[in-house]
PDB file of C-alpha atoms and ligand atoms in Angstrom:
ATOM      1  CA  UNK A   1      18.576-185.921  -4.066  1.00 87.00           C
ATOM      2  CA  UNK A   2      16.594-183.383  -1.952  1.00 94.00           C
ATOM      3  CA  UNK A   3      14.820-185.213   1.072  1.00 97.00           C
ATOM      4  CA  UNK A   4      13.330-182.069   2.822  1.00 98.00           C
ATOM      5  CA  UNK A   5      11.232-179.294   1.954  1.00 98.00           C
ATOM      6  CA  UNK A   6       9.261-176.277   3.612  1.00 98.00           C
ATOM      7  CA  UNK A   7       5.851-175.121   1.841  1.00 98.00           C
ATOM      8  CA  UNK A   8       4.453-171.539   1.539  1.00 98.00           C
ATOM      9  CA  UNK A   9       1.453-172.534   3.209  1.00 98.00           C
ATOM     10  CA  UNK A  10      -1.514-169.839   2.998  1.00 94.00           C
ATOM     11  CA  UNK A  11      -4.821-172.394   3.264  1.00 94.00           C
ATOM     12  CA  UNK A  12      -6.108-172.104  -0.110  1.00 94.00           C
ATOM     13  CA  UNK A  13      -6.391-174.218  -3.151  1.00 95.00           C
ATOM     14  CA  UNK A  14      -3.057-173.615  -4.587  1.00 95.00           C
ATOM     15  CA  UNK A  15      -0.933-174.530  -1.967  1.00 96.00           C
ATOM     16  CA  UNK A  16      -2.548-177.016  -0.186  1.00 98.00           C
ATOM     17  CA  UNK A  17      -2.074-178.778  -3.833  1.00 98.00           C
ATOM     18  CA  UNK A  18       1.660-177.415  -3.079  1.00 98.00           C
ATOM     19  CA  UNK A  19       1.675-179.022   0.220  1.00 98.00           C
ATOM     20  CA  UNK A  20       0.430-182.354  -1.438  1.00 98.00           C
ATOM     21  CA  UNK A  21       2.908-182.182  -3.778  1.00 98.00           C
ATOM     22  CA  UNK A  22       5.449-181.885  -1.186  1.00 98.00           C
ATOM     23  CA  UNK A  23       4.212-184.648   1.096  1.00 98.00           C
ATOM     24  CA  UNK A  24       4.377-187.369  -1.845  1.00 98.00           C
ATOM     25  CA  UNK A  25       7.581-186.506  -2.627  1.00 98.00           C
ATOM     26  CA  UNK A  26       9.815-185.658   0.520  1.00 98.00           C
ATOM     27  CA  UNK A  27      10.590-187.815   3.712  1.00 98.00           C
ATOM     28  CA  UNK A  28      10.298-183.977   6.041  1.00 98.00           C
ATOM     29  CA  UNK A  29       8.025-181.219   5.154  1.00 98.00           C
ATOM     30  CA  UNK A  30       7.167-178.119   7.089  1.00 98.00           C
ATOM     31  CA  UNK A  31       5.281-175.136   6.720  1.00 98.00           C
ATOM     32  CA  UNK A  32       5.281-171.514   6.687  1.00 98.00           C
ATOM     33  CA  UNK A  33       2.449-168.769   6.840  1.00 97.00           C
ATOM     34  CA  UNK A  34       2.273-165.298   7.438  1.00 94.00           C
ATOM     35  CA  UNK A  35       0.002-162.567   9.121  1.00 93.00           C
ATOM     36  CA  UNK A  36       0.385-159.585   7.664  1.00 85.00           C
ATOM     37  CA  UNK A  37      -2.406-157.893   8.417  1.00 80.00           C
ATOM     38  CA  UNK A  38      -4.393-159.198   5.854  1.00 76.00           C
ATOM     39  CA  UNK A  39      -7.950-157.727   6.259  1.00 73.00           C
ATOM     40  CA  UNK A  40      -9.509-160.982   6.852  1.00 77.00           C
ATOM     41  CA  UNK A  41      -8.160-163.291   9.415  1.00 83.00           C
ATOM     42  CA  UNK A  42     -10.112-166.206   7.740  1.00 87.00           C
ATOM     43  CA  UNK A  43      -7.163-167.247   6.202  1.00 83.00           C
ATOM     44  CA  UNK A  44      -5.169-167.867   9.772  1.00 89.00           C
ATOM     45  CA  UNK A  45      -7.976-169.673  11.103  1.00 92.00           C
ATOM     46  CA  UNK A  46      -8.276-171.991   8.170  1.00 94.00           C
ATOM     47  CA  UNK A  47      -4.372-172.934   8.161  1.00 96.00           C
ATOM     48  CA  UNK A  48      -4.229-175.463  11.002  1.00 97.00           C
ATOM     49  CA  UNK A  49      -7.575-176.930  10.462  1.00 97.00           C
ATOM     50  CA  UNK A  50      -6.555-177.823   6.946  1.00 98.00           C
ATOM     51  CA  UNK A  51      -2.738-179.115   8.982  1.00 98.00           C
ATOM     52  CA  UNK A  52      -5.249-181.469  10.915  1.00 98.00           C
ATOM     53  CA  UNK A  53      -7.581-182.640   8.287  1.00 98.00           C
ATOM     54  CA  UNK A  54      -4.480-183.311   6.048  1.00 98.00           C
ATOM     55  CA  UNK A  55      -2.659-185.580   8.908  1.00 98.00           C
ATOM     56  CA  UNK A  56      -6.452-187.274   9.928  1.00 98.00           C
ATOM     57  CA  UNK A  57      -7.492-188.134   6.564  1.00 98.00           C
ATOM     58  CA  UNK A  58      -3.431-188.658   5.027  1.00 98.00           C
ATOM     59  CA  UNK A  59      -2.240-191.561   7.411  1.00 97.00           C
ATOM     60  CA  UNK A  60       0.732-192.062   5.094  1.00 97.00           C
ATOM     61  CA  UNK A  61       1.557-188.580   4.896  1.00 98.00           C
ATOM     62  CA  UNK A  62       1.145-187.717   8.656  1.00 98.00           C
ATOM     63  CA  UNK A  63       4.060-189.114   9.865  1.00 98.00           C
ATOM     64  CA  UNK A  64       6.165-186.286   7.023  1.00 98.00           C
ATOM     65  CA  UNK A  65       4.240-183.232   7.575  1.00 98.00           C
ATOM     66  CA  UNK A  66       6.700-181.468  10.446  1.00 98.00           C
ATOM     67  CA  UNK A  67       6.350-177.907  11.924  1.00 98.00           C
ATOM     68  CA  UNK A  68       4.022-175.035  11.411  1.00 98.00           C
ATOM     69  CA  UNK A  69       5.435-171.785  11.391  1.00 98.00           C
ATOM     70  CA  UNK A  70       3.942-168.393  10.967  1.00 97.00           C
ATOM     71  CA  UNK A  71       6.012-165.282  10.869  1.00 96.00           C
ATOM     72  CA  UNK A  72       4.399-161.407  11.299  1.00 93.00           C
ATOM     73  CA  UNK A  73       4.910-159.103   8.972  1.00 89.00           C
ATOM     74  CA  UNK A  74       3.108-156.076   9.778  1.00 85.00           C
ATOM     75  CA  UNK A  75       5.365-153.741   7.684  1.00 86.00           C
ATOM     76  CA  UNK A  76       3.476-154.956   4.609  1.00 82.00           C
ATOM     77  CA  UNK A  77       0.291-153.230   5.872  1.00 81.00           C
ATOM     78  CA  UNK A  78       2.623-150.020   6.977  1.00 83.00           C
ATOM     79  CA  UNK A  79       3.368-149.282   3.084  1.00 81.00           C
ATOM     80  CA  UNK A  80      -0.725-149.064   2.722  1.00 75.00           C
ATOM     81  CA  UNK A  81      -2.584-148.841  -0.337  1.00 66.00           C
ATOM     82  CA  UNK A  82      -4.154-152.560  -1.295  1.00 69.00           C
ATOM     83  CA  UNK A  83      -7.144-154.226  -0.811  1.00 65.00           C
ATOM     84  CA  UNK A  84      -5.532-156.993   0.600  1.00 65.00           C
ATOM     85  CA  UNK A  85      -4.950-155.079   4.030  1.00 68.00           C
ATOM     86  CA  UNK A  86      -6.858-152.342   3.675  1.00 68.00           C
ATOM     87  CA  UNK A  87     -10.930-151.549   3.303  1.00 70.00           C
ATOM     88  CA  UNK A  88     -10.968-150.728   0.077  1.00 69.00           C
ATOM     89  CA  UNK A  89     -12.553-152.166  -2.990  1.00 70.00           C
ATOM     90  CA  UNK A  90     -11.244-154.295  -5.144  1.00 68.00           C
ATOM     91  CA  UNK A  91     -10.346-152.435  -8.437  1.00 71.00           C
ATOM     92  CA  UNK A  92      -8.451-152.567 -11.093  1.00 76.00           C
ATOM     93  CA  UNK A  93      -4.871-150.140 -11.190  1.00 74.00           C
ATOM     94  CA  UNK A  94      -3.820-147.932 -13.564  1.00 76.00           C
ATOM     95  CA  UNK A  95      -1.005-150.452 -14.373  1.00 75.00           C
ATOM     96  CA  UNK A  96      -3.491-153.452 -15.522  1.00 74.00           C
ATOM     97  CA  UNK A  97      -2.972-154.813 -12.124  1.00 73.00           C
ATOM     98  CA  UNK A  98      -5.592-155.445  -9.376  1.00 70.00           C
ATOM     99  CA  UNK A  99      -5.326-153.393  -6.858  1.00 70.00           C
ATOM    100  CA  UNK A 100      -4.538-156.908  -4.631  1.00 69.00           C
ATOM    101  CA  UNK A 101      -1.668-156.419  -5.513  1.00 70.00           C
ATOM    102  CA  UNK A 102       1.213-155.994  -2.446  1.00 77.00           C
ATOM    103  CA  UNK A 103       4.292-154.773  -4.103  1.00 82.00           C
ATOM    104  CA  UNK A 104       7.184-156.899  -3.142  1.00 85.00           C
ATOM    105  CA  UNK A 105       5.240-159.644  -0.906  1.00 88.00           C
ATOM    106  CA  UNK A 106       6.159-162.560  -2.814  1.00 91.00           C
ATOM    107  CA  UNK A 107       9.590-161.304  -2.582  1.00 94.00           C
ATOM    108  CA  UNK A 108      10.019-160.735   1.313  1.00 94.00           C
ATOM    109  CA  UNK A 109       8.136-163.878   1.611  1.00 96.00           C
ATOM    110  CA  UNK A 110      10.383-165.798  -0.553  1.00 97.00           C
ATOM    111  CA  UNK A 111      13.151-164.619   1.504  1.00 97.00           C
ATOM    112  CA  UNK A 112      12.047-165.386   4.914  1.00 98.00           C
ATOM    113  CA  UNK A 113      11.029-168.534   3.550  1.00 98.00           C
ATOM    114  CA  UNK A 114      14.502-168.874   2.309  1.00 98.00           C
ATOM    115  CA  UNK A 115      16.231-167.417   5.784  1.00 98.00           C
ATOM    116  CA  UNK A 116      13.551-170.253   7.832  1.00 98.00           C
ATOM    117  CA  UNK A 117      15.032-172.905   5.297  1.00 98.00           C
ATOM    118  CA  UNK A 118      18.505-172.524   6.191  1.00 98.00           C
ATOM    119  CA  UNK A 119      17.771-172.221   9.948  1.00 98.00           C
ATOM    120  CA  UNK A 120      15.173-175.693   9.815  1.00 98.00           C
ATOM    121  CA  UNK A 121      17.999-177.200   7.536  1.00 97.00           C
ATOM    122  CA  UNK A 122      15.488-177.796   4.673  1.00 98.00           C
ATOM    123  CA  UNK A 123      16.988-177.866   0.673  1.00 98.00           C
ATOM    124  CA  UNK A 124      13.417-177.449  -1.343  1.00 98.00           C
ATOM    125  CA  UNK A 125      11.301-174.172  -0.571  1.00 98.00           C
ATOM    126  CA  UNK A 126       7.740-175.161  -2.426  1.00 98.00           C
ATOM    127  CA  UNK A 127       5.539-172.120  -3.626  1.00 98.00           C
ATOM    128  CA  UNK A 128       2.037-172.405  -5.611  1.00 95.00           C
ATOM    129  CA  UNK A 129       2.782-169.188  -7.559  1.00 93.00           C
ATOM    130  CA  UNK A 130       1.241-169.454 -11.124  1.00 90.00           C
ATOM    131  CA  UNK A 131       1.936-167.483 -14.607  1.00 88.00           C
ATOM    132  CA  UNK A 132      -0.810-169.484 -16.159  1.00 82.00           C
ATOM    133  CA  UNK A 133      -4.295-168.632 -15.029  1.00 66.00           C
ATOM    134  CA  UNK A 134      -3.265-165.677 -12.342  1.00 66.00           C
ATOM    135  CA  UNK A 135      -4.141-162.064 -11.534  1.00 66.00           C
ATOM    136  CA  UNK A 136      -0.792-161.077 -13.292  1.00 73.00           C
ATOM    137  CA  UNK A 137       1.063-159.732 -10.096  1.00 81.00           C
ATOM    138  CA  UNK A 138       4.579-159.520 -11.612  1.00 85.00           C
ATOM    139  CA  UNK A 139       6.072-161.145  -8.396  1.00 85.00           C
ATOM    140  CA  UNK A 140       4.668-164.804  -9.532  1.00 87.00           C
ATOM    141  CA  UNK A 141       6.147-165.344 -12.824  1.00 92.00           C
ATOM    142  CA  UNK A 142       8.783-167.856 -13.759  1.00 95.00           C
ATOM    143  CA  UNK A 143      11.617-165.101 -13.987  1.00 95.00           C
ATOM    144  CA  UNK A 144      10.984-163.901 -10.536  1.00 94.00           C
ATOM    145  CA  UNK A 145      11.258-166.922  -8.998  1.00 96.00           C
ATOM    146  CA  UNK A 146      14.453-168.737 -10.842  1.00 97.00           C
ATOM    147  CA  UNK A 147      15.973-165.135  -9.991  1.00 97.00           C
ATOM    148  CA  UNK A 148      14.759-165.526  -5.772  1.00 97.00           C
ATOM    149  CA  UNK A 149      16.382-169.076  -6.373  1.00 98.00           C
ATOM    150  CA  UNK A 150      19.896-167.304  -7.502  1.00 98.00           C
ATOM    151  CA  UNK A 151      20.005-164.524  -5.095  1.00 98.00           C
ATOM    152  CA  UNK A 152      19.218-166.581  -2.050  1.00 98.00           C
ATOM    153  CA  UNK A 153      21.697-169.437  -3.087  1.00 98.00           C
ATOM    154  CA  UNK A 154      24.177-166.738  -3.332  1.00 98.00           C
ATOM    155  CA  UNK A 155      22.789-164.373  -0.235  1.00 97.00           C
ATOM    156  CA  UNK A 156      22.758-167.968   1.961  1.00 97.00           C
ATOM    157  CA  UNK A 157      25.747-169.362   0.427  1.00 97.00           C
ATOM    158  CA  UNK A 158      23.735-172.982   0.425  1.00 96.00           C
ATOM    159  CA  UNK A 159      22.048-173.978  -2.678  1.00 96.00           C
ATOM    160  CA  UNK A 160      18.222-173.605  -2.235  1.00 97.00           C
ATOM    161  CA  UNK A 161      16.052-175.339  -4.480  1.00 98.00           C
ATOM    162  CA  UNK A 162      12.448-172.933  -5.186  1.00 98.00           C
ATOM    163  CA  UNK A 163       9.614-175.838  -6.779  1.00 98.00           C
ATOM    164  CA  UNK A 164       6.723-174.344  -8.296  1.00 97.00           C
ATOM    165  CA  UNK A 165       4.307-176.884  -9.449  1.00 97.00           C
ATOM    166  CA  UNK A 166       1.365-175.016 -10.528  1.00 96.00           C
ATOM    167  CA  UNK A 167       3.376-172.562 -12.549  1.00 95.00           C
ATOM    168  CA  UNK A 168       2.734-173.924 -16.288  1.00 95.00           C
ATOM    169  CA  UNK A 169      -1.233-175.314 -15.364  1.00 94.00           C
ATOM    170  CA  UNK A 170      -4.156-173.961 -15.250  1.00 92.00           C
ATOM    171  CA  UNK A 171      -6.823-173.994 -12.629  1.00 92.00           C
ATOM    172  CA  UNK A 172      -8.410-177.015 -13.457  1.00 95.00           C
ATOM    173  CA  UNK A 173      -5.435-178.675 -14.039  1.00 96.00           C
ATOM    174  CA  UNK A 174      -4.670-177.629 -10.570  1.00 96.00           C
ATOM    175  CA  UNK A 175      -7.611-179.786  -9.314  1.00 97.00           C
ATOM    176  CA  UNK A 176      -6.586-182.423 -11.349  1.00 97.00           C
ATOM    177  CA  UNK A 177      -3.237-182.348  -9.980  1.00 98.00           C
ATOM    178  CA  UNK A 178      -4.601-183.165  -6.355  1.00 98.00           C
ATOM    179  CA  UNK A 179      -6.771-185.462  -7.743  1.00 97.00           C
ATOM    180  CA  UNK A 180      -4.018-187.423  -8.877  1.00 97.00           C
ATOM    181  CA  UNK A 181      -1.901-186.340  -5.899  1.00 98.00           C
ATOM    182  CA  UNK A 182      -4.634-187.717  -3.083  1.00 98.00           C
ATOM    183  CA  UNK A 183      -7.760-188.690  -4.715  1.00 97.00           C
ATOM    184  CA  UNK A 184     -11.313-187.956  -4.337  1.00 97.00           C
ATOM    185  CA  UNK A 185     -10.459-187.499  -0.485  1.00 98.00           C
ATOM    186  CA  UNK A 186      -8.204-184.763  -1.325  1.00 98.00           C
ATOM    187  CA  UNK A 187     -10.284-182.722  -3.589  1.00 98.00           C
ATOM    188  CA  UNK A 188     -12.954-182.496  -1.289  1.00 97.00           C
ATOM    189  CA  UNK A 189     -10.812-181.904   1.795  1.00 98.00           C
ATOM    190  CA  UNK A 190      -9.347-179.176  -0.556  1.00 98.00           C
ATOM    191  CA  UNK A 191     -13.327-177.998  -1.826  1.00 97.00           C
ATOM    192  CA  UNK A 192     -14.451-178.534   2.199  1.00 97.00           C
ATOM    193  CA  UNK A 193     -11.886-176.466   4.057  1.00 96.00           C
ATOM    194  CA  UNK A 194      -9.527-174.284   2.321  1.00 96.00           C
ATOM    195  CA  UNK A 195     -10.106-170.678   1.545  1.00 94.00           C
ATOM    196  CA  UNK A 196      -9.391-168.357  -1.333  1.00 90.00           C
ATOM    197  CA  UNK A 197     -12.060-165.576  -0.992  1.00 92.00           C
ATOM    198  CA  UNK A 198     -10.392-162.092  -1.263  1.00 86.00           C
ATOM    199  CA  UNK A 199     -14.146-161.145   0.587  1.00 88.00           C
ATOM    200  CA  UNK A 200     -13.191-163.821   3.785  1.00 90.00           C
ATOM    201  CA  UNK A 201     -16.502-165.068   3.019  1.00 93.00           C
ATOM    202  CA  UNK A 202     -17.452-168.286   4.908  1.00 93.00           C
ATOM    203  CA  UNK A 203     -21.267-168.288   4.377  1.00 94.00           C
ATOM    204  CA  UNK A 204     -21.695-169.114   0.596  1.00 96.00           C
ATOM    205  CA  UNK A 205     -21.585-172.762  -0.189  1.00 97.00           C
ATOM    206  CA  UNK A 206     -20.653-173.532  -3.881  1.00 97.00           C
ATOM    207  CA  UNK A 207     -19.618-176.696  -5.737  1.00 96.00           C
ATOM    208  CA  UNK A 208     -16.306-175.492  -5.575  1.00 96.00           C
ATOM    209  CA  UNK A 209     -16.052-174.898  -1.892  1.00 97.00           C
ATOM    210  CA  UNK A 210     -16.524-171.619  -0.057  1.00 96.00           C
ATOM    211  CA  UNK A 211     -16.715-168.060  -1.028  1.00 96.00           C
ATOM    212  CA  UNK A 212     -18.263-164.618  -2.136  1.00 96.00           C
ATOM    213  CA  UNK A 213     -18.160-166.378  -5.918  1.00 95.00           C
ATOM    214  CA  UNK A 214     -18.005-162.638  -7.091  1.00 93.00           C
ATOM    215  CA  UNK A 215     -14.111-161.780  -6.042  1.00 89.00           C
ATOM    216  CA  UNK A 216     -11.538-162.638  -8.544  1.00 86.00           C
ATOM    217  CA  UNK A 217      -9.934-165.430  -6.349  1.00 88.00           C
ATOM    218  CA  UNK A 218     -13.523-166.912  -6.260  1.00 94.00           C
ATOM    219  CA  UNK A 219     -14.003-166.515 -10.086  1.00 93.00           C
ATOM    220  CA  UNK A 220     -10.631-168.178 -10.854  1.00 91.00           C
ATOM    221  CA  UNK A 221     -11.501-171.098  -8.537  1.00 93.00           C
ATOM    222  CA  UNK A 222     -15.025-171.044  -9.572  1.00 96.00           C
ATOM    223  CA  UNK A 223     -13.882-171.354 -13.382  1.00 95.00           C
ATOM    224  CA  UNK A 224     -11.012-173.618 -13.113  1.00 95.00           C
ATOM    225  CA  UNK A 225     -13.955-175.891 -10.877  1.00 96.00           C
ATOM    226  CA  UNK A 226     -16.057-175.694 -13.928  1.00 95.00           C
ATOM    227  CA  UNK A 227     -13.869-176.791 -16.515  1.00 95.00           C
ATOM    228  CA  UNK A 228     -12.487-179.660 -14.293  1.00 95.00           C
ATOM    229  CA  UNK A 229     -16.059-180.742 -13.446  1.00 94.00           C
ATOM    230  CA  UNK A 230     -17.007-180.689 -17.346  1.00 92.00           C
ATOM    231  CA  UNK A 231     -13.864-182.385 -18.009  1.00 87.00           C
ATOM    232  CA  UNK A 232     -14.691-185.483 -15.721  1.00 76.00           C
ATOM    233  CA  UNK A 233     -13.897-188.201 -13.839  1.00 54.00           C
ATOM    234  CA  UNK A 234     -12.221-189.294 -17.530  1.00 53.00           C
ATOM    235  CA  UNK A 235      -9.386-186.586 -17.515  1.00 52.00           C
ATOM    236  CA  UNK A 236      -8.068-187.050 -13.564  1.00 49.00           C
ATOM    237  CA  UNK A 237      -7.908-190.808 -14.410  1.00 52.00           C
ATOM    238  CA  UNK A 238      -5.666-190.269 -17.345  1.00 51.00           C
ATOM    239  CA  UNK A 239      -3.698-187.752 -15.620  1.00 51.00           C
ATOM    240  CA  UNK A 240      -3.218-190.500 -12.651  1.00 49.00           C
ATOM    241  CA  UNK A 241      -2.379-193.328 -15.131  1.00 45.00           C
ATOM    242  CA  UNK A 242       0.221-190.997 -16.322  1.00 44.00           C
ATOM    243  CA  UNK A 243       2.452-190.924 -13.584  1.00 43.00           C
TER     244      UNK A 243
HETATM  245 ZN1  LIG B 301     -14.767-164.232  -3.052  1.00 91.07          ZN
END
């Protein structure tokens, strides 16, 4: 029975749902965040403000959300060459793959995630990576992670649990999820103050929360908005009755 778990913890949509998740399920949870030179520091700013509205508005899940961490890791913007850290445009690679793409990040994260586990003394290491409705990066599929889970229960010699619960839905599903997770409450906190923009826009006000509404991160959030609007009130009160 795992009691303790630390969530990969960026500010968007995905895993605040993660960090939900988490908080309904396990008496400890902490989480962890990197800088690594990502070109728009948006994303660090929006972190603890979505920390605080999570413990103001989640009385019941206060008391369980633990430490913050954030680690550096500028040698992701030494190896160069995506639009993630760099001023370039977003395009699409050779390869099929968006040129967001940061070979290997899910990886090193996944591993100082797993090193930050075993030093906290926490079993479950929650990610929001996706295979579903996702910009394809190779380094978020199912595979990946069950074979992160293997080497770092070997590498650590402690068995280290690695929960993905977005992996098999899609984005709407994804707001359903929180819906059922914290209510209303939570999908707005979620539309209100997390950030997915690959732009770091903060001026544009959509249904769906804040962004460019042109990037791919803001077309997948803007779609899977549109099909969970469409679906209704109907569908998240199934989905609740469910569990
Ligand atoms: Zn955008």
């Amino acid at each position: 029975m795992h009691t303790t778990a630390l969530v990969l913890f960026s500010g968007g949509q995905d895993s605040t749902t993660c960090l939900a998740h988490a908080l309904a399920r396990y008496e400890r949870v902490e989480t962890l965040g990197f800088d690594y030179g990502q070109r728009h520091r948006i994303e660090l700013d929006v972190r603890p403000r979505v920390l605080d509205a999570v413990r103001a508005r989640f009385p019941a899940w206060a008391p369980r959300l633990g430490e913050d961490h954030l680690l550096t890791l500028d040698v992701l913007a030494q190896l160069g060459g995506s639009s993630l850290t760099e001023d370039i445009a977003f395009a699409m690679q050779a390869d099929g793959l968006p040129n967001t793409f940061v070979p290997g990040r899910n990886l090193l994260f996944l591993t100082l995630a797993g090193a930050l586990a075993y030093r906290r003394g926490l079993q479950v290491v929650v990610t929001g990576v996706c295979e579903t409705d996702y910009s394809g990066y190779p380094d978020c599929r199912d595979d990946t992670m069950k074979a992160m889970q293997l080497a770092l229960s070997l590498g650590l010699d402690r068995r280290l649990v690695i929960e993905t619960p977005l992996m098999w839905i899609d984005k709407a599903a994804t707001w359903r999820l929180a819906g059922s997770l914290g209510g209303p409450a939570l999908v707005d906190l979620i539309v209100e103050e997390t950030h997915t923009c690959y732009e770091g826009d903060r001026t544009h006000r959509h249904a769906w929360g804040w962004g460019c509404g042109r990037c791919p991160a803001c077309g997948l959030r803007a779609a899977g908005w549109q099909r969970y609007a469409e679906a209704g009130a109907a569908g998240a009160a199934g989905e609740s009755s469910s569990l």
